[in-house]
PDB file of C-alpha atoms in Angstrom:
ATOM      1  CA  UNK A   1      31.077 -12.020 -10.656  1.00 91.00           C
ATOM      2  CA  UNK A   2      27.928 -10.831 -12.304  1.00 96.00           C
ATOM      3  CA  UNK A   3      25.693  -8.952 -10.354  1.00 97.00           C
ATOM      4  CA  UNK A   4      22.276  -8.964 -10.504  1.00 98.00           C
ATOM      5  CA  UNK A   5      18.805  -7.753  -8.814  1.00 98.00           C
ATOM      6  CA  UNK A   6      15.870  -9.576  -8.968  1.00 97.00           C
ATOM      7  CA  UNK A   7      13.504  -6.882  -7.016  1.00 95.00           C
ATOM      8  CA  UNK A   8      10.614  -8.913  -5.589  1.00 96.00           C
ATOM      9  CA  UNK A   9      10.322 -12.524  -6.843  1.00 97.00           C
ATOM     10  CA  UNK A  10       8.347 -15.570  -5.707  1.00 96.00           C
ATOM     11  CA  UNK A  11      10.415 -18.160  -4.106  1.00 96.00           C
ATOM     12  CA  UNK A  12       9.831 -21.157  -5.897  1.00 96.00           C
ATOM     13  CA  UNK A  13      10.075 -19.805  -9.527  1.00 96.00           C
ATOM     14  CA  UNK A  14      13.673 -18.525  -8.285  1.00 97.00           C
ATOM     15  CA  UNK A  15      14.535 -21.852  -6.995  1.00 96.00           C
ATOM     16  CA  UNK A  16      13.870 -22.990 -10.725  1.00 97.00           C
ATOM     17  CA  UNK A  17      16.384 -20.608 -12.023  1.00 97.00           C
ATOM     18  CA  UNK A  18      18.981 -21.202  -9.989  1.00 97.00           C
ATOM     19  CA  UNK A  19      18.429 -25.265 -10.512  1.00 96.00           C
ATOM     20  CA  UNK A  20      18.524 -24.520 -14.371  1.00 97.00           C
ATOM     21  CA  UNK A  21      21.484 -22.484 -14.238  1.00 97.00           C
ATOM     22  CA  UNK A  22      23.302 -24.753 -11.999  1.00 97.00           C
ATOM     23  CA  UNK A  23      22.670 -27.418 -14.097  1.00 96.00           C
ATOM     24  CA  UNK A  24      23.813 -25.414 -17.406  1.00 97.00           C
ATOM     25  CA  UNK A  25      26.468 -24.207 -16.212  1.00 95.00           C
ATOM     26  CA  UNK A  26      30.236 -25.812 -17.889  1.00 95.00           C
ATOM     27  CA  UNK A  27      33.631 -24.309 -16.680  1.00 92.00           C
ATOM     28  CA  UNK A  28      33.892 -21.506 -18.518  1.00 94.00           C
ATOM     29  CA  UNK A  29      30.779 -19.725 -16.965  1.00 96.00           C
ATOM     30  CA  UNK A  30      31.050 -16.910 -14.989  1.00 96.00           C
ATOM     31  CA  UNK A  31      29.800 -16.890 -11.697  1.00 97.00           C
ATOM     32  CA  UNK A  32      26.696 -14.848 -10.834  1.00 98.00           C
ATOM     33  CA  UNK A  33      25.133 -13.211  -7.729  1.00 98.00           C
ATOM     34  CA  UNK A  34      21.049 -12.549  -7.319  1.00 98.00           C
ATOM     35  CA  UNK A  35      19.713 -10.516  -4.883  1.00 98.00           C
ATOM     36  CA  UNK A  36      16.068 -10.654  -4.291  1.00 98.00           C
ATOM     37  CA  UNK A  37      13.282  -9.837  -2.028  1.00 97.00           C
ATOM     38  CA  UNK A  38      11.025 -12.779  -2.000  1.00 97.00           C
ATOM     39  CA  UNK A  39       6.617 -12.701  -1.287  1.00 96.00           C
ATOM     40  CA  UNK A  40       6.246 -14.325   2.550  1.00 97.00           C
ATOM     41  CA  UNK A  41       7.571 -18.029   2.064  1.00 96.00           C
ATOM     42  CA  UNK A  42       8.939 -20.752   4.485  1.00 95.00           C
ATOM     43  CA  UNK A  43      11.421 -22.849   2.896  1.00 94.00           C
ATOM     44  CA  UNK A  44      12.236 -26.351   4.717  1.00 92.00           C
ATOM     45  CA  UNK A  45      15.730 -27.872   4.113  1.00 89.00           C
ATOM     46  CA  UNK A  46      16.412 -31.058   2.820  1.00 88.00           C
ATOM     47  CA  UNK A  47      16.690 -32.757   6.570  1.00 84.00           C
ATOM     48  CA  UNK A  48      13.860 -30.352   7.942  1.00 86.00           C
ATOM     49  CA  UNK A  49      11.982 -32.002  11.001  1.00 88.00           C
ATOM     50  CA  UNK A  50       7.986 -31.445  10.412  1.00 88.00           C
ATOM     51  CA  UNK A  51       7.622 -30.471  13.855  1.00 91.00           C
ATOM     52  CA  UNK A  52       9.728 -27.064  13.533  1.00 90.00           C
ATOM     53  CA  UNK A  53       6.956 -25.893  10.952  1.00 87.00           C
ATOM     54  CA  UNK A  54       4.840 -24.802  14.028  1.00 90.00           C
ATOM     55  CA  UNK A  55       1.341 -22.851  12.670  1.00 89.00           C
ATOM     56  CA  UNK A  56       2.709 -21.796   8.827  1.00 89.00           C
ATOM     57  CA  UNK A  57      -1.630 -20.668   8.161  1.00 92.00           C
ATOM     58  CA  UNK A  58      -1.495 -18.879   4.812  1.00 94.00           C
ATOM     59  CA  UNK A  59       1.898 -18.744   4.120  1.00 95.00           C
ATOM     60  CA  UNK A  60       3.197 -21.464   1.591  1.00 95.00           C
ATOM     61  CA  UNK A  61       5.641 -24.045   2.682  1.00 94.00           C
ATOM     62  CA  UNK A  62       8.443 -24.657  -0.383  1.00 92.00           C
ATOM     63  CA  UNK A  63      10.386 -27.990   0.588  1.00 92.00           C
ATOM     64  CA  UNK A  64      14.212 -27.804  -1.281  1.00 94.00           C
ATOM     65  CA  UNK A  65      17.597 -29.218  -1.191  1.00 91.00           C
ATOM     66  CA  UNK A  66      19.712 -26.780   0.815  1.00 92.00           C
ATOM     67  CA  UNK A  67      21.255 -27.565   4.382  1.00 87.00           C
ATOM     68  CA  UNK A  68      19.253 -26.790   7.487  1.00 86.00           C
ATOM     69  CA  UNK A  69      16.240 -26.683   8.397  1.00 87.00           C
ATOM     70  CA  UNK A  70      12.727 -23.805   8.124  1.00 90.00           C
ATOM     71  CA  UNK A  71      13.198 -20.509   7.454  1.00 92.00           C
ATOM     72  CA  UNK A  72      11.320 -17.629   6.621  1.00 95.00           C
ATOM     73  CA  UNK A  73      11.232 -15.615   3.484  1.00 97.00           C
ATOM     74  CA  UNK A  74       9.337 -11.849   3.151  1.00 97.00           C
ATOM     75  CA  UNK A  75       9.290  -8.305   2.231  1.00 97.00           C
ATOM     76  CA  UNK A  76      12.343  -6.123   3.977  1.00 97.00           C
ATOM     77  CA  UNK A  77      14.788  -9.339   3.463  1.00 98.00           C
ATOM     78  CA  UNK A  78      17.376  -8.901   1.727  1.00 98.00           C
ATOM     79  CA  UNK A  79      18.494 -12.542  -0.152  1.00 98.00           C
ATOM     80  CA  UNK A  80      21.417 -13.405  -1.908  1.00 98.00           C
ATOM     81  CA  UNK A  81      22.141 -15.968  -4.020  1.00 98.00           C
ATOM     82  CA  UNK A  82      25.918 -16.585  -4.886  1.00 98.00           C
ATOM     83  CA  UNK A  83      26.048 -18.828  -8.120  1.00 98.00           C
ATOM     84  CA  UNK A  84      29.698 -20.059  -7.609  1.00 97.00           C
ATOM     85  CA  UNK A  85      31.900 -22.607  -8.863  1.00 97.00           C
ATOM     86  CA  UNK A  86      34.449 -23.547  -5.745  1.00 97.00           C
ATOM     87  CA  UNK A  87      36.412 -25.139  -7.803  1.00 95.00           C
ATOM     88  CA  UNK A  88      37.414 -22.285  -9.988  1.00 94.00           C
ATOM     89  CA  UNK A  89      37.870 -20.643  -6.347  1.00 94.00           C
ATOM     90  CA  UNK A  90      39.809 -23.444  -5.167  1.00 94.00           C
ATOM     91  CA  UNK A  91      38.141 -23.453  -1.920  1.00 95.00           C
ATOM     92  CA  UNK A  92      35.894 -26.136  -0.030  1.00 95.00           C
ATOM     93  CA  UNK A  93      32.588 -25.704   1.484  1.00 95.00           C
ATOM     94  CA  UNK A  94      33.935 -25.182   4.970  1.00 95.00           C
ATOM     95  CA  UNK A  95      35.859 -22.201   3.849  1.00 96.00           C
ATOM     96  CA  UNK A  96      32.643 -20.784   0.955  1.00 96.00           C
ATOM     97  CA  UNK A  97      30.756 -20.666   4.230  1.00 96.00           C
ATOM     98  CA  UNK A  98      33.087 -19.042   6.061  1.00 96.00           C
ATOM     99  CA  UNK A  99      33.369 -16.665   3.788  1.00 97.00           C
ATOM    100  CA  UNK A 100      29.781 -15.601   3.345  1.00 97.00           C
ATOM    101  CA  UNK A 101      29.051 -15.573   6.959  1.00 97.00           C
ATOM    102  CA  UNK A 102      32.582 -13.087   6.910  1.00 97.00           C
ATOM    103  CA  UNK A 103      30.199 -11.078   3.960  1.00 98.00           C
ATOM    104  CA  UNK A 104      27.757 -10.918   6.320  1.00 98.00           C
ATOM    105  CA  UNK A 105      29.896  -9.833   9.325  1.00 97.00           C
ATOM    106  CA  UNK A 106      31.179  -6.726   7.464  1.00 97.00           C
ATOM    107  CA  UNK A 107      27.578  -5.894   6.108  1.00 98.00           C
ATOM    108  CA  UNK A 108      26.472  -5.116   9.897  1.00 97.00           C
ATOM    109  CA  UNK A 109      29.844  -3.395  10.352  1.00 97.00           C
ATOM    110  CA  UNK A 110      29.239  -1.060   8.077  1.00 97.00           C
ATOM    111  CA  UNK A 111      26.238  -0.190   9.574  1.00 97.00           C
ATOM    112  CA  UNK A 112      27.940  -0.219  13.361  1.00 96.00           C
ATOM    113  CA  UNK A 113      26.479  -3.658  14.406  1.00 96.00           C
ATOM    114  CA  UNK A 114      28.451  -6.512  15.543  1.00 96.00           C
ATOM    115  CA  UNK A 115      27.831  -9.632  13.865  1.00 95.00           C
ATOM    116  CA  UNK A 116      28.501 -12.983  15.636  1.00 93.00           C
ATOM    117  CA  UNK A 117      29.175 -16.521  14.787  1.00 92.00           C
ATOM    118  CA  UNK A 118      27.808 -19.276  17.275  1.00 88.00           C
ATOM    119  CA  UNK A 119      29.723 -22.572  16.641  1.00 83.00           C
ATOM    120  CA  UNK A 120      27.508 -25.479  14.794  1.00 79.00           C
ATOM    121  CA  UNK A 121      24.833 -22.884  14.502  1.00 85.00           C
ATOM    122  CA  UNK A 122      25.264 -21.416  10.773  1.00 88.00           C
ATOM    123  CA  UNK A 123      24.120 -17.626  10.092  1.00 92.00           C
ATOM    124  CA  UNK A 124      24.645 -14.135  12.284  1.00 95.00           C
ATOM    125  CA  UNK A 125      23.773 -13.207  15.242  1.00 94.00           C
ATOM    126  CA  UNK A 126      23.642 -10.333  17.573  1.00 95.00           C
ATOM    127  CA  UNK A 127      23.042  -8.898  20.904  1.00 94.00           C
ATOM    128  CA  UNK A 128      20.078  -6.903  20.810  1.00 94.00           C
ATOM    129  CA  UNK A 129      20.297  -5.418  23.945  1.00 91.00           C
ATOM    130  CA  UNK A 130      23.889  -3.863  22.767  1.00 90.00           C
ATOM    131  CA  UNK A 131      24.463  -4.396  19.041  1.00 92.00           C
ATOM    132  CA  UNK A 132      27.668  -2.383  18.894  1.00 91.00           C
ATOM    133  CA  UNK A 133      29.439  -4.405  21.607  1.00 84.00           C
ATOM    134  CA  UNK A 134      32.379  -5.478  20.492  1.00 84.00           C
ATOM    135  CA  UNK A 135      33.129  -8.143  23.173  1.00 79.00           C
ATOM    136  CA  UNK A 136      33.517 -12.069  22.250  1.00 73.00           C
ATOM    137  CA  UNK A 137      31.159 -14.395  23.084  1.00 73.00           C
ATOM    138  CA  UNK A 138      32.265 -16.153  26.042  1.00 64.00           C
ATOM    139  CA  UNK A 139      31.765 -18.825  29.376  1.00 58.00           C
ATOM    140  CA  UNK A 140      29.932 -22.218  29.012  1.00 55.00           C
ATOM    141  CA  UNK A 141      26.784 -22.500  26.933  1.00 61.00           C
ATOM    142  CA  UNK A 142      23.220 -22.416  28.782  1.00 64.00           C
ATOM    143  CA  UNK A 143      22.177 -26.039  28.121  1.00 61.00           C
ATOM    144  CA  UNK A 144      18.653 -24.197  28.535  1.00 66.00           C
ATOM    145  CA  UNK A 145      18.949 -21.429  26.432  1.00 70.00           C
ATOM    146  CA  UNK A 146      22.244 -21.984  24.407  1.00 71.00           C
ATOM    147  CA  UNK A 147      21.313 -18.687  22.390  1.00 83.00           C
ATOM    148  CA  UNK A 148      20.813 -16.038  25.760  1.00 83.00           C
ATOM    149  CA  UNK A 149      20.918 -12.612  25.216  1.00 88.00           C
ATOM    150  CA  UNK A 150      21.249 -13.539  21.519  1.00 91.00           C
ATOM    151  CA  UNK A 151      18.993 -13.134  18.498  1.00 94.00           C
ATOM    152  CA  UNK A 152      19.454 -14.244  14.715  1.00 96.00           C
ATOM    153  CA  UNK A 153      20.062 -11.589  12.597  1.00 97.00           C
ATOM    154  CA  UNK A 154      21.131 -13.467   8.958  1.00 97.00           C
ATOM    155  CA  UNK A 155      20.358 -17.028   8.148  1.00 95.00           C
ATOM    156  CA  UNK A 156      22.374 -19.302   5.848  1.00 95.00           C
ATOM    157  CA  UNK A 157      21.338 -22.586   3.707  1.00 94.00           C
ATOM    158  CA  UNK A 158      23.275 -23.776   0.747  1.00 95.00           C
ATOM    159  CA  UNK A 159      23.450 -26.524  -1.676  1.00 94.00           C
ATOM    160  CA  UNK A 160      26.495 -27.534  -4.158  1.00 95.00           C
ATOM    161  CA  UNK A 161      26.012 -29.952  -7.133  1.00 94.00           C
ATOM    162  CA  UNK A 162      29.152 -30.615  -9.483  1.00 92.00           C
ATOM    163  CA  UNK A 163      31.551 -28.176  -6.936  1.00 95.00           C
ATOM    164  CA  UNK A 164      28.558 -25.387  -8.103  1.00 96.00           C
ATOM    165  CA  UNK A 165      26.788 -23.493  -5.237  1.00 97.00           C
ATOM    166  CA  UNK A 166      23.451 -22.160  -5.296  1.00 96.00           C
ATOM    167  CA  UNK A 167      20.796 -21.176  -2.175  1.00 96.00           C
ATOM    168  CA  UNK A 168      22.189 -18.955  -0.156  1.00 96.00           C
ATOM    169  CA  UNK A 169      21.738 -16.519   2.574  1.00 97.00           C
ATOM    170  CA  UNK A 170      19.414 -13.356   3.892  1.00 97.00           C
ATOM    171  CA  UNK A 171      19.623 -10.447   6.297  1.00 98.00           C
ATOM    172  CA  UNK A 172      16.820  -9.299   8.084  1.00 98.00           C
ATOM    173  CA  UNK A 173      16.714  -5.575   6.949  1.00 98.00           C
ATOM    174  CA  UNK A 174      13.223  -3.985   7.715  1.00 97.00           C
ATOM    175  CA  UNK A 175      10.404  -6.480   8.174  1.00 96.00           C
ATOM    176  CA  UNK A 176       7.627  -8.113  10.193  1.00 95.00           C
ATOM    177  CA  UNK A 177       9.107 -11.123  12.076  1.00 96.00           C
ATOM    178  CA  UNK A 178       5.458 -12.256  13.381  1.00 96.00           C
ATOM    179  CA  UNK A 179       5.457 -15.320  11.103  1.00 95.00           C
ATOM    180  CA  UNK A 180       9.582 -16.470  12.341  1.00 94.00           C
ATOM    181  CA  UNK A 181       6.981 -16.776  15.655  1.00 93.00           C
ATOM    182  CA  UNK A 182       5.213 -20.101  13.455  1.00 93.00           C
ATOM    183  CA  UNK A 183       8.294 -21.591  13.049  1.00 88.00           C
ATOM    184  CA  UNK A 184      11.474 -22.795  15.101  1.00 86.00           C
ATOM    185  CA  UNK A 185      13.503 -20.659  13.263  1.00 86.00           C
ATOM    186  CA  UNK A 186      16.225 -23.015  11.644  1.00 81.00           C
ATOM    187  CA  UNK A 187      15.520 -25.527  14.025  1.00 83.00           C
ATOM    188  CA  UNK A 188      15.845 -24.170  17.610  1.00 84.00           C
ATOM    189  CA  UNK A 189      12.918 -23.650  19.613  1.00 83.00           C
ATOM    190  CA  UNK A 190      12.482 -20.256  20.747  1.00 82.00           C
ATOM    191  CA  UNK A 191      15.634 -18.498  19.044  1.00 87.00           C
ATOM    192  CA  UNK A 192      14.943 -14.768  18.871  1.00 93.00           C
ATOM    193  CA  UNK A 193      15.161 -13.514  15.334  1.00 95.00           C
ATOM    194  CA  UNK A 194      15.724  -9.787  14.750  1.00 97.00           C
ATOM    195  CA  UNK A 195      15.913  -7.091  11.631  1.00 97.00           C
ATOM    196  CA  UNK A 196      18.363  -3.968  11.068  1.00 97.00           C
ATOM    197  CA  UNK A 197      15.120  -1.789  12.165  1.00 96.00           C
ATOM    198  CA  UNK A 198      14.883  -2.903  15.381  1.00 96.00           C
ATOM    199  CA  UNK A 199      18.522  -2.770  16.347  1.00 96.00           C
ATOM    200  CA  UNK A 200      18.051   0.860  15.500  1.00 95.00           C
ATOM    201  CA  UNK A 201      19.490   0.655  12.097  1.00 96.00           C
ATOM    202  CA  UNK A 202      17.382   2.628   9.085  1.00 93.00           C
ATOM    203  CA  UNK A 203      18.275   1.462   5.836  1.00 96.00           C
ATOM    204  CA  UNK A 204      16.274   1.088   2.634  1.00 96.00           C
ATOM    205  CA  UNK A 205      16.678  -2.326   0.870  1.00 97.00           C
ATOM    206  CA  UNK A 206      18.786  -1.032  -2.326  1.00 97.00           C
ATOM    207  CA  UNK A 207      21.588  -0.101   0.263  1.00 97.00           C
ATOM    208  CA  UNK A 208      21.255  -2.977   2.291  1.00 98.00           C
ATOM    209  CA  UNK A 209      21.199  -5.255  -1.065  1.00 98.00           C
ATOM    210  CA  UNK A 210      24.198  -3.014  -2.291  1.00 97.00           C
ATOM    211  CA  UNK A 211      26.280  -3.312   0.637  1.00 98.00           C
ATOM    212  CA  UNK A 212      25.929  -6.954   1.023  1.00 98.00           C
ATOM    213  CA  UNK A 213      26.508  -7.845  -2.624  1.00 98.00           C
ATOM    214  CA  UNK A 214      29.709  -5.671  -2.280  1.00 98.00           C
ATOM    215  CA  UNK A 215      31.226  -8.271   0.319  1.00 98.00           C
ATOM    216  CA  UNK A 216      30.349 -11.074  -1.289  1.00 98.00           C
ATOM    217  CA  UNK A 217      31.603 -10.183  -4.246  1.00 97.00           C
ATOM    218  CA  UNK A 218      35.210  -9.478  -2.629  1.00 96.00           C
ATOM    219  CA  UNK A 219      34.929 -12.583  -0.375  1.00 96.00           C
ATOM    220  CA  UNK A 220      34.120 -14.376  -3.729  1.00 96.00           C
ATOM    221  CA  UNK A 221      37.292 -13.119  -5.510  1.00 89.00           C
ATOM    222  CA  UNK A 222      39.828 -14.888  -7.110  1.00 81.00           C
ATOM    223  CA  UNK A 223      42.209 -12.743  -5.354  1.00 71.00           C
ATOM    224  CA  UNK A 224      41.438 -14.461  -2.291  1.00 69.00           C
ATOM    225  CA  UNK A 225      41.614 -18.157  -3.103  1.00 60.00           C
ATOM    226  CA  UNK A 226      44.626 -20.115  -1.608  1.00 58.00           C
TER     227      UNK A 226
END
């Protein structure tokens, strides 16, 4: 997998790229990684409900093609875009996401946070009142706040044309979540987002970018496909 960093980018230009090189791409081309840190942007998926975009003001609203619904882009994000032909990796969907949420999972280890997976709920989350707790998630689901005592620390949205992914995912690293306060952040009404900074985590963004792009690019190895 190629490897490479975009630094700051504007969102919609990038979604460009990654259209054109999806669309390029034949067989025999390798598959690339981009990480980026994109100018404030909410992005709507391609089933995104109008009434989760709550009060966007000045920041632009890019509609695409990827799964789920708004998110937020900005400064102290890191995002990553794996460029990846599954069928090469002779894996489906259900296990590519698996995998990058898995990416994701190890990135907070290695920074002594516990990632978490909440079922139908793609992305990471934590427990910001004990981010190093190692205990499962457990007991019946608040049917009034299915996401107690939890807050979203990665999001994920991803689109595949011709068995070729593109979209992708970002971690929250050091940044002002005001405007995830406009939005129903992927969809659910009042979900808590949080960053590595305010778990107590101090990292710069080349780290963060580094660390992450390290685990995606083993979870993205041949060497792991069935």
């Amino acid at each position: 997998m190629i490897v490479k960093t975009l630094g700051r980018v504007d969102y919609l230009p990038t979604l460009e790229a990654m259209r054109a090189f999806t669309a390029a791409r034949d067989a025999d081309t390798p598959d690339e990684l981009w990480l980026c840190e994109h100018s404030p942007t909410f992005t709507q998926g391609i089933a995104g409900k109008p009434e989760h975009l709550l009060l966007p003001g000045d920041i632009p609203v890019v509609t695409t093609e990827r799964g789920g619904q708004v998110t937020y882009h900005g400064p102290g994000q890191v995002t990553a875009y794996p460029l990846v032909d599954l069928r090469r990796l002779g894996i489906f969907v259900k296990e590519y996401v698996f995998r990058l949420e898995t990416a994701l999972i190890q990135t907070l280890d290695s920074y002594g946070v516990t990632g978490l997976r909440v079922a139908s709920a793609p992305g990471i989350y934590v427990r910001p009142a004990d981010p190093g707790s190692h205990a499962a998630l457990s007991g019946p689901v608040d049917p009034h706040d299915a996401f107690k005592g939890l807050a979203k620390v990665a999001a994920l949205g991803i689109k595949v044309s011709r068995h070729c992914t593109y979209h992708g995912l970002a971690l929250n690293v050091a940044m002002d979540l005001e405007p995830f306060q406009r939005i129903n952040p992927c969809g659910y009404a009042g979900l808590q987002t949080t960053s590595l900074d305010k778990l107590g985590v101090f990292t710069d963004w080349p780290t963060a970018a580094g660390r992450l792009a390290e685990r995606l690019s083993a979870q993205l190895s041949p060497q792991l496909s069935p």
